């Protein structure tokens, strides 16, 4: 840096000459103009207006000038810095506005785009079917009775006229609960609720009981180890098979519309006489029977699909519950909920009920509701 000097010689401080300062300004303006974004402009400001910029360094030289020269040079540098600062401010405004505009365009929200709604659940077909059946029976004046899933051997078998050595016990693959000496099991049917309802509510009795049942079955296209049944029980004076038939026809119509039913003699220990009810095949309507050209997979060309078990309550069941079987009689029935839905909707694989795919539930809701 040059010291105070009375004989001011501009050449000694050439950085302060008019040409030099104009050159600094021209460089600064060019750099400012060339900056295409605010980041680049910031760099240009640093280089041309910062502490180490030629104009800042020149400014520091002023103090070394003879007093006579300071004023003029001071004004020159001051003006130069002012022009550069102004240009930078103007460019800053321009670039910031352009950047704001660009970001507004890039981040624009299209209010007309379809909104992705949160996924909605669906009622499980078993729940929907139980509700539908319950509506039918509540409409007839029945009550809904419940029983435990962990049941006693006595309620599940003995009281239903299935003593220990009865061969029908072997048909229901029972899941026993240890210790075996407690005689507890996971109920294999909803029929034990018949016993509980008779004991707790007495007669006359009109109840249905939907719920889970358990069997040590394989998990395959036609079996689940846990499935659902709905039990029905009526005990009153003068109840007969005709009442049973009329009630089940009413249920069939409410669930399936105009469909033919038939009763076949069968055996259940808790009913006498007993029957199975079949529905006419929804697919071939019986046309496949004796017609090898038109085989039907749904009913295996039998024309009928097995639906439920039923009968007149065995007097021994009434007696086990302290009901006078000379005065009272009744009917009972039990059906599989999943099986009923499969009959109704032609669902081919019972495992779909436990896979949890909401599309399955949605596809059956219309039919079950
Ligand atoms: N509990 C029987 C089963 O699981 C179904 C059944 C048949 C229930 C006849 C009844 C009935 O109430 O009367 O196979």
CSV table of C-alpha atoms and ligand atoms in Angstrom, one decimal:
chain,number,residue,atom,x,y,z
A,1,UNK,CA,0.0,0.0,0.0
A,2,UNK,CA,1.3,3.5,-0.8
A,3,UNK,CA,1.7,6.0,2.0
A,4,UNK,CA,0.5,9.6,2.1
A,5,UNK,CA,2.1,11.5,-0.7
A,6,UNK,CA,1.8,15.2,-1.3
A,7,UNK,CA,2.9,14.8,-4.9
A,8,UNK,CA,0.0,12.7,-6.0
A,9,UNK,CA,0.9,10.6,-9.0
A,10,UNK,CA,-2.0,8.6,-10.3
A,11,UNK,CA,0.3,6.0,-11.8
A,12,UNK,CA,1.5,5.0,-8.4
A,13,UNK,CA,-2.1,4.1,-7.5
A,14,UNK,CA,-3.2,2.9,-10.9
A,15,UNK,CA,-6.0,1.0,-9.3
A,16,UNK,CA,-7.8,4.2,-8.7
A,17,UNK,CA,-7.6,5.6,-12.2
A,18,UNK,CA,-10.9,6.3,-14.0
A,19,UNK,CA,-10.2,3.6,-16.6
A,20,UNK,CA,-9.4,1.0,-13.9
A,21,UNK,CA,-12.5,1.8,-11.9
A,22,UNK,CA,-14.6,1.7,-15.0
A,23,UNK,CA,-13.1,-1.6,-15.9
A,24,UNK,CA,-14.0,-3.0,-12.4
A,25,UNK,CA,-17.5,-1.8,-12.8
A,26,UNK,CA,-17.8,-3.3,-16.3
A,27,UNK,CA,-16.5,-6.6,-15.0
A,28,UNK,CA,-18.9,-6.5,-12.1
A,29,UNK,CA,-21.9,-5.6,-14.3
A,30,UNK,CA,-21.0,-8.4,-16.8
A,31,UNK,CA,-20.8,-10.9,-14.0
A,32,UNK,CA,-24.1,-9.7,-12.5
A,33,UNK,CA,-25.8,-10.0,-15.8
A,34,UNK,CA,-24.3,-13.4,-16.5
A,35,UNK,CA,-25.7,-14.8,-13.2
A,36,UNK,CA,-28.7,-17.0,-14.2
A,37,UNK,CA,-29.8,-17.8,-10.6
A,38,UNK,CA,-29.6,-16.3,-7.2
A,39,UNK,CA,-26.8,-18.7,-6.2
A,40,UNK,CA,-24.6,-17.5,-9.1
A,41,UNK,CA,-25.5,-13.9,-8.3
A,42,UNK,CA,-24.3,-14.4,-4.7
A,43,UNK,CA,-21.0,-15.6,-6.0
A,44,UNK,CA,-20.7,-12.6,-8.4
A,45,UNK,CA,-21.5,-10.3,-5.5
A,46,UNK,CA,-18.7,-11.9,-3.4
A,47,UNK,CA,-16.3,-11.5,-6.2
A,48,UNK,CA,-17.1,-8.0,-7.2
A,49,UNK,CA,-18.5,-6.4,-4.1
A,50,UNK,CA,-16.9,-8.4,-1.3
A,51,UNK,CA,-14.0,-7.5,1.0
A,52,UNK,CA,-11.5,-8.8,-1.5
A,53,UNK,CA,-13.1,-7.4,-4.7
A,54,UNK,CA,-11.1,-4.9,-6.8
A,55,UNK,CA,-13.5,-2.1,-5.8
A,56,UNK,CA,-13.1,-2.8,-2.1
A,57,UNK,CA,-9.4,-2.9,-2.4
A,58,UNK,CA,-9.4,0.3,-4.3
A,59,UNK,CA,-11.5,1.9,-1.7
A,60,UNK,CA,-8.9,1.1,0.9
A,61,UNK,CA,-6.3,2.8,-1.2
A,62,UNK,CA,-8.1,6.2,-0.9
A,63,UNK,CA,-6.7,6.8,2.6
A,64,UNK,CA,-3.2,6.7,1.2
A,65,UNK,CA,-3.9,9.5,-1.3
A,66,UNK,CA,-3.0,13.1,-0.8
A,67,UNK,CA,-6.0,14.9,0.6
A,68,UNK,CA,-6.5,16.9,-2.6
A,69,UNK,CA,-7.0,13.7,-4.6
A,70,UNK,CA,-9.2,11.9,-2.0
A,71,UNK,CA,-12.4,13.6,-2.7
A,72,UNK,CA,-12.5,13.0,-6.4
A,73,UNK,CA,-11.3,9.4,-6.2
A,74,UNK,CA,-13.6,8.8,-3.3
A,75,UNK,CA,-16.6,10.0,-5.3
A,76,UNK,CA,-15.5,7.9,-8.3
A,77,UNK,CA,-15.2,4.7,-6.2
A,78,UNK,CA,-18.4,5.5,-4.3
A,79,UNK,CA,-20.3,5.9,-7.5
A,80,UNK,CA,-18.8,2.8,-8.9
A,81,UNK,CA,-19.8,0.7,-5.9
A,82,UNK,CA,-23.2,2.3,-6.0
A,83,UNK,CA,-23.8,1.3,-9.6
A,84,UNK,CA,-22.6,-2.2,-9.0
A,85,UNK,CA,-24.8,-2.5,-5.8
A,86,UNK,CA,-27.8,-1.2,-7.7
A,87,UNK,CA,-27.3,-3.6,-10.6
A,88,UNK,CA,-26.9,-6.5,-8.2
A,89,UNK,CA,-30.1,-5.5,-6.3
A,90,UNK,CA,-32.1,-5.2,-9.5
A,91,UNK,CA,-30.7,-8.6,-10.8
A,92,UNK,CA,-31.5,-10.2,-7.4
A,93,UNK,CA,-35.1,-9.1,-7.6
A,94,UNK,CA,-35.4,-10.3,-11.2
A,95,UNK,CA,-33.9,-13.7,-10.4
A,96,UNK,CA,-35.8,-14.2,-7.2
A,97,UNK,CA,-39.0,-13.4,-8.9
A,98,UNK,CA,-38.2,-15.9,-11.7
A,99,UNK,CA,-37.3,-18.6,-9.2
A,100,UNK,CA,-40.5,-18.0,-7.2
A,101,UNK,CA,-42.5,-18.3,-10.4
A,102,UNK,CA,-40.7,-21.5,-11.5
A,103,UNK,CA,-41.3,-23.1,-8.1
A,104,UNK,CA,-45.0,-22.1,-8.1
A,105,UNK,CA,-45.4,-23.8,-11.5
A,106,UNK,CA,-43.5,-26.9,-10.4
A,107,UNK,CA,-45.3,-27.2,-7.1
A,108,UNK,CA,-48.8,-26.4,-8.4
A,109,UNK,CA,-51.6,-28.6,-6.9
A,110,UNK,CA,-54.1,-29.6,-9.5
A,111,UNK,CA,-57.4,-29.4,-7.6
A,112,UNK,CA,-59.2,-31.3,-10.3
A,113,UNK,CA,-57.1,-34.5,-9.9
A,114,UNK,CA,-59.1,-37.4,-8.4
A,115,UNK,CA,-58.3,-37.9,-4.8
A,116,UNK,CA,-57.2,-41.3,-3.5
A,117,UNK,CA,-59.5,-42.0,-0.7
A,118,UNK,CA,-58.4,-44.0,2.3
A,119,UNK,CA,-59.2,-47.7,1.8
A,120,UNK,CA,-62.6,-48.7,3.1
A,121,UNK,CA,-63.2,-52.0,4.9
A,122,UNK,CA,-66.0,-54.4,4.1
A,123,UNK,CA,-68.2,-56.5,6.3
A,124,UNK,CA,-67.0,-60.1,6.4
A,125,UNK,CA,-69.5,-62.3,4.4
A,126,UNK,CA,-70.0,-64.5,7.5
A,127,UNK,CA,-70.9,-61.5,9.6
A,128,UNK,CA,-73.3,-60.3,6.8
A,129,UNK,CA,-74.9,-63.7,6.5
A,130,UNK,CA,-75.4,-64.0,10.3
A,131,UNK,CA,-77.0,-60.6,10.4
A,132,UNK,CA,-79.3,-61.4,7.5
A,133,UNK,CA,-80.4,-64.7,9.1
A,134,UNK,CA,-80.8,-63.0,12.5
A,135,UNK,CA,-83.0,-60.4,10.9
A,136,UNK,CA,-85.2,-63.2,9.5
A,137,UNK,CA,-85.6,-65.0,12.8
A,138,UNK,CA,-86.0,-61.9,15.0
A,139,UNK,CA,-88.8,-60.9,12.6
A,140,UNK,CA,-90.4,-64.2,13.6
A,141,UNK,CA,-90.1,-63.4,17.3
A,142,UNK,CA,-87.0,-65.5,18.1
A,143,UNK,CA,-84.3,-64.5,20.5
A,144,UNK,CA,-80.5,-64.8,20.0
A,145,UNK,CA,-78.8,-67.1,22.5
A,146,UNK,CA,-75.1,-67.5,23.0
A,147,UNK,CA,-72.9,-70.2,24.5
A,148,UNK,CA,-69.2,-70.6,25.2
A,149,UNK,CA,-66.7,-71.8,22.6
A,150,UNK,CA,-64.9,-73.7,25.3
A,151,UNK,CA,-67.6,-76.2,26.1
A,152,UNK,CA,-68.1,-79.2,28.4
A,153,UNK,CA,-68.4,-82.7,27.1
A,154,UNK,CA,-71.8,-83.0,28.8
A,155,UNK,CA,-73.3,-80.0,26.9
A,156,UNK,CA,-71.7,-80.8,23.6
A,157,UNK,CA,-72.4,-84.5,23.6
A,158,UNK,CA,-74.1,-86.3,26.6
A,159,UNK,CA,-77.1,-83.9,27.0
A,160,UNK,CA,-77.6,-84.1,23.2
A,161,UNK,CA,-78.1,-87.8,23.5
A,162,UNK,CA,-74.6,-88.7,22.3
A,163,UNK,CA,-73.3,-90.9,25.1
A,164,UNK,CA,-69.6,-91.8,25.2
A,165,UNK,CA,-69.8,-94.9,23.2
A,166,UNK,CA,-72.1,-93.4,20.6
A,167,UNK,CA,-70.7,-93.8,17.0
A,168,UNK,CA,-71.8,-90.3,16.0
A,169,UNK,CA,-69.2,-88.8,18.3
A,170,UNK,CA,-66.6,-90.2,16.0
A,171,UNK,CA,-68.0,-88.3,13.1
A,172,UNK,CA,-67.1,-84.9,14.7
A,173,UNK,CA,-63.4,-84.7,15.0
A,174,UNK,CA,-63.2,-83.2,18.4
A,175,UNK,CA,-60.5,-80.9,19.7
A,176,UNK,CA,-60.1,-81.8,23.3
A,177,UNK,CA,-58.7,-79.4,25.9
A,178,UNK,CA,-56.2,-80.7,28.4
A,179,UNK,CA,-56.4,-81.9,31.1
A,180,UNK,CA,-58.7,-84.6,29.7
A,181,UNK,CA,-60.0,-85.2,33.2
A,182,UNK,CA,-61.8,-81.8,33.0
A,183,UNK,CA,-63.9,-83.1,30.0
A,184,UNK,CA,-63.6,-79.8,28.2
A,185,UNK,CA,-63.5,-79.3,24.5
A,186,UNK,CA,-63.8,-76.7,21.7
A,187,UNK,CA,-67.5,-77.1,20.8
A,188,UNK,CA,-67.9,-79.1,17.6
A,189,UNK,CA,-71.3,-77.7,16.9
A,190,UNK,CA,-73.6,-74.9,18.1
A,191,UNK,CA,-76.1,-77.6,19.3
A,192,UNK,CA,-74.9,-77.3,23.0
A,193,UNK,CA,-76.5,-73.9,23.1
A,194,UNK,CA,-79.8,-75.7,22.8
A,195,UNK,CA,-79.1,-77.3,26.1
A,196,UNK,CA,-78.0,-74.0,27.7
A,197,UNK,CA,-81.0,-72.1,26.4
A,198,UNK,CA,-83.4,-74.8,27.6
A,199,UNK,CA,-81.8,-74.8,31.1
A,200,UNK,CA,-81.5,-71.1,31.4
A,201,UNK,CA,-84.6,-69.8,29.7
A,202,UNK,CA,-87.0,-72.6,30.0
A,203,UNK,CA,-90.1,-73.1,27.8
A,204,UNK,CA,-91.7,-72.0,25.6
A,205,UNK,CA,-88.5,-71.3,23.7
A,206,UNK,CA,-87.7,-69.7,20.3
A,207,UNK,CA,-84.0,-69.1,19.9
A,208,UNK,CA,-81.3,-69.1,17.3
A,209,UNK,CA,-77.6,-69.2,18.1
A,210,UNK,CA,-74.9,-68.3,15.6
A,211,UNK,CA,-71.3,-68.9,16.4
A,212,UNK,CA,-67.9,-70.4,15.8
A,213,UNK,CA,-67.4,-74.2,16.0
A,214,UNK,CA,-64.1,-76.2,15.9
A,215,UNK,CA,-63.1,-79.5,14.4
A,216,UNK,CA,-59.7,-81.2,13.9
A,217,UNK,CA,-60.4,-81.1,10.1
A,218,UNK,CA,-57.8,-80.6,7.4
A,219,UNK,CA,-57.5,-77.1,6.0
A,220,UNK,CA,-58.6,-77.6,2.4
A,221,UNK,CA,-61.0,-76.4,-0.3
A,222,UNK,CA,-64.0,-77.8,1.5
A,223,UNK,CA,-62.9,-77.8,5.2
A,224,UNK,CA,-61.9,-75.3,7.8
A,225,UNK,CA,-60.9,-76.3,11.3
A,226,UNK,CA,-62.8,-73.2,12.6
A,227,UNK,CA,-66.1,-72.4,10.9
A,228,UNK,CA,-69.5,-71.0,11.8
A,229,UNK,CA,-72.9,-72.5,12.4
A,230,UNK,CA,-76.3,-71.2,13.2
A,231,UNK,CA,-78.5,-73.3,15.4
A,232,UNK,CA,-82.3,-73.0,15.7
A,233,UNK,CA,-84.5,-74.4,18.5
A,234,UNK,CA,-88.2,-74.1,19.1
A,235,UNK,CA,-89.9,-75.8,22.1
A,236,UNK,CA,-93.5,-75.2,22.7
A,237,UNK,CA,-96.8,-77.0,22.9
A,238,UNK,CA,-97.9,-78.8,19.8
A,239,UNK,CA,-94.8,-78.1,17.7
A,240,UNK,CA,-94.4,-80.5,14.8
A,241,UNK,CA,-92.3,-81.3,11.7
A,242,UNK,CA,-94.8,-79.2,9.7
A,243,UNK,CA,-93.7,-76.1,11.7
A,244,UNK,CA,-90.1,-77.0,11.0
A,245,UNK,CA,-90.7,-77.3,7.3
A,246,UNK,CA,-92.6,-74.0,7.0
A,247,UNK,CA,-89.9,-72.2,9.0
A,248,UNK,CA,-87.0,-73.5,6.9
A,249,UNK,CA,-88.9,-72.7,3.7
A,250,UNK,CA,-89.4,-69.2,4.9
A,251,UNK,CA,-85.6,-68.9,5.7
A,252,UNK,CA,-84.7,-70.3,2.2
A,253,UNK,CA,-87.0,-67.8,0.5
A,254,UNK,CA,-85.6,-64.9,2.5
A,255,UNK,CA,-82.0,-65.9,1.7
A,256,UNK,CA,-82.2,-67.3,-1.8
A,257,UNK,CA,-85.4,-66.1,-3.3
A,258,UNK,CA,-87.7,-68.5,-5.1
A,259,UNK,CA,-85.9,-71.8,-4.6
A,260,UNK,CA,-87.1,-75.3,-4.2
A,261,UNK,CA,-86.2,-77.3,-1.1
A,262,UNK,CA,-86.6,-80.9,-0.2
A,263,UNK,CA,-86.3,-82.9,3.0
A,264,UNK,CA,-84.5,-86.3,3.1
A,265,UNK,CA,-84.7,-88.6,6.1
A,266,UNK,CA,-81.4,-88.6,8.0
A,267,UNK,CA,-80.1,-89.4,11.5
A,268,UNK,CA,-79.1,-87.1,14.3
A,269,UNK,CA,-79.0,-88.3,17.9
A,270,UNK,CA,-80.7,-85.1,19.2
A,271,UNK,CA,-83.7,-85.2,16.8
A,272,UNK,CA,-86.2,-87.9,16.1
A,273,UNK,CA,-87.2,-88.0,13.3
A,274,UNK,CA,-84.3,-86.3,11.7
A,275,UNK,CA,-83.9,-84.9,8.2
A,276,UNK,CA,-81.5,-83.1,5.9
A,277,UNK,CA,-82.7,-80.2,3.8
A,278,UNK,CA,-81.4,-79.8,0.3
A,279,UNK,CA,-81.7,-76.8,-2.0
A,280,UNK,CA,-82.3,-77.2,-5.7
A,281,UNK,CA,-79.0,-76.6,-7.6
A,282,UNK,CA,-78.6,-72.9,-8.4
A,283,UNK,CA,-76.5,-73.7,-11.5
A,284,UNK,CA,-78.4,-76.5,-13.4
A,285,UNK,CA,-81.8,-76.3,-11.6
A,286,UNK,CA,-81.9,-80.1,-11.9
A,287,UNK,CA,-81.3,-80.2,-15.6
A,288,UNK,CA,-78.1,-82.3,-15.2
A,289,UNK,CA,-79.9,-85.2,-13.5
A,290,UNK,CA,-79.7,-88.3,-15.7
A,291,UNK,CA,-78.3,-86.1,-18.5
A,292,UNK,CA,-74.7,-87.0,-19.2
A,293,UNK,CA,-74.4,-84.4,-21.9
A,294,UNK,CA,-75.0,-81.6,-19.3
A,295,UNK,CA,-73.0,-82.6,-16.3
A,296,UNK,CA,-73.1,-80.1,-13.3
A,297,UNK,CA,-70.1,-79.7,-11.1
A,298,UNK,CA,-71.9,-77.7,-8.5
A,299,UNK,CA,-74.4,-80.5,-7.5
A,300,UNK,CA,-72.4,-83.3,-9.1
A,301,UNK,CA,-75.4,-83.8,-11.4
A,302,UNK,CA,-77.6,-84.7,-8.4
A,303,UNK,CA,-79.8,-81.6,-8.9
A,304,UNK,CA,-79.7,-80.8,-5.2
A,305,UNK,CA,-77.2,-79.3,-2.8
A,306,UNK,CA,-77.1,-80.4,0.8
A,307,UNK,CA,-77.9,-77.5,3.1
A,308,UNK,CA,-78.7,-78.3,6.7
A,309,UNK,CA,-79.6,-80.9,9.4
A,310,UNK,CA,-82.8,-80.7,11.4
A,311,UNK,CA,-85.6,-82.7,13.1
A,312,UNK,CA,-88.1,-83.0,15.8
A,313,UNK,CA,-86.3,-82.6,19.2
A,314,UNK,CA,-85.6,-86.0,20.7
A,315,UNK,CA,-87.6,-86.3,23.9
A,316,UNK,CA,-84.4,-87.4,25.7
A,317,UNK,CA,-82.9,-84.0,25.1
A,318,UNK,CA,-86.0,-82.3,26.6
A,319,UNK,CA,-85.8,-84.7,29.6
A,320,UNK,CA,-82.1,-84.0,30.1
A,321,UNK,CA,-83.1,-80.3,30.5
A,322,UNK,CA,-86.0,-81.0,32.9
A,323,UNK,CA,-88.7,-80.2,30.3
A,324,UNK,CA,-91.8,-82.4,30.3
A,325,UNK,CA,-91.7,-84.1,26.9
A,326,UNK,CA,-95.3,-85.2,27.2
A,327,UNK,CA,-96.5,-81.6,27.2
A,328,UNK,CA,-93.8,-79.9,25.1
A,329,UNK,CA,-92.3,-80.8,21.8
A,330,UNK,CA,-90.0,-78.9,19.5
A,331,UNK,CA,-87.9,-78.7,16.4
A,332,UNK,CA,-84.2,-77.9,15.9
A,333,UNK,CA,-81.9,-77.3,13.0
A,334,UNK,CA,-78.3,-76.5,12.4
A,335,UNK,CA,-76.6,-75.1,9.3
A,336,UNK,CA,-73.1,-74.1,8.2
A,337,UNK,CA,-72.8,-70.3,7.5
A,338,UNK,CA,-69.8,-70.6,5.1
A,339,UNK,CA,-71.5,-73.5,3.3
A,340,UNK,CA,-74.7,-71.5,3.0
A,341,UNK,CA,-72.8,-68.6,1.4
A,342,UNK,CA,-71.0,-70.9,-0.9
A,343,UNK,CA,-74.3,-72.4,-2.0
A,344,UNK,CA,-75.8,-69.0,-2.5
A,345,UNK,CA,-72.8,-67.4,-4.4
A,346,UNK,CA,-71.0,-70.3,-5.9
A,347,UNK,CA,-67.8,-69.6,-4.0
A,348,UNK,CA,-65.6,-72.6,-4.9
A,349,UNK,CA,-63.0,-72.6,-2.1
A,350,UNK,CA,-63.9,-72.3,1.6
A,351,UNK,CA,-60.4,-71.1,2.4
A,352,UNK,CA,-61.3,-67.7,0.9
A,353,UNK,CA,-63.2,-67.0,4.0
A,354,UNK,CA,-60.1,-66.9,6.1
A,355,UNK,CA,-57.6,-65.5,3.6
A,356,UNK,CA,-58.6,-61.9,4.5
A,357,UNK,CA,-58.7,-60.6,0.9
A,358,UNK,CA,-61.1,-57.7,0.9
A,359,UNK,CA,-62.0,-58.3,-2.7
A,360,UNK,CA,-63.6,-61.6,-1.7
A,361,UNK,CA,-65.7,-60.0,1.0
A,362,UNK,CA,-66.8,-57.2,-1.4
A,363,UNK,CA,-67.7,-59.7,-4.1
A,364,UNK,CA,-70.0,-61.6,-1.7
A,365,UNK,CA,-71.6,-58.7,0.1
A,366,UNK,CA,-74.2,-58.0,-2.6
A,367,UNK,CA,-75.4,-61.6,-2.4
A,368,UNK,CA,-75.3,-62.0,1.4
A,369,UNK,CA,-76.8,-58.7,2.4
B,1,LIG,N1,-75.1,-80.2,15.0
B,1,LIG,C1,-75.2,-80.8,13.7
B,1,LIG,C2,-73.9,-80.8,13.0
B,1,LIG,O1,-73.0,-80.1,13.4
B,1,LIG,C3,-76.2,-80.0,12.9
B,1,LIG,C4,-77.6,-80.2,13.3
B,1,LIG,C5,-78.4,-81.2,12.8
B,1,LIG,C6,-78.2,-79.4,14.3
B,1,LIG,C7,-79.7,-81.4,13.2
B,1,LIG,C8,-79.5,-79.6,14.7
B,1,LIG,C9,-80.2,-80.6,14.2
B,1,LIG,O2,-80.0,-78.8,15.6
B,1,LIG,O3,-81.5,-80.8,14.6
B,1,LIG,O4,-73.7,-81.5,12.1
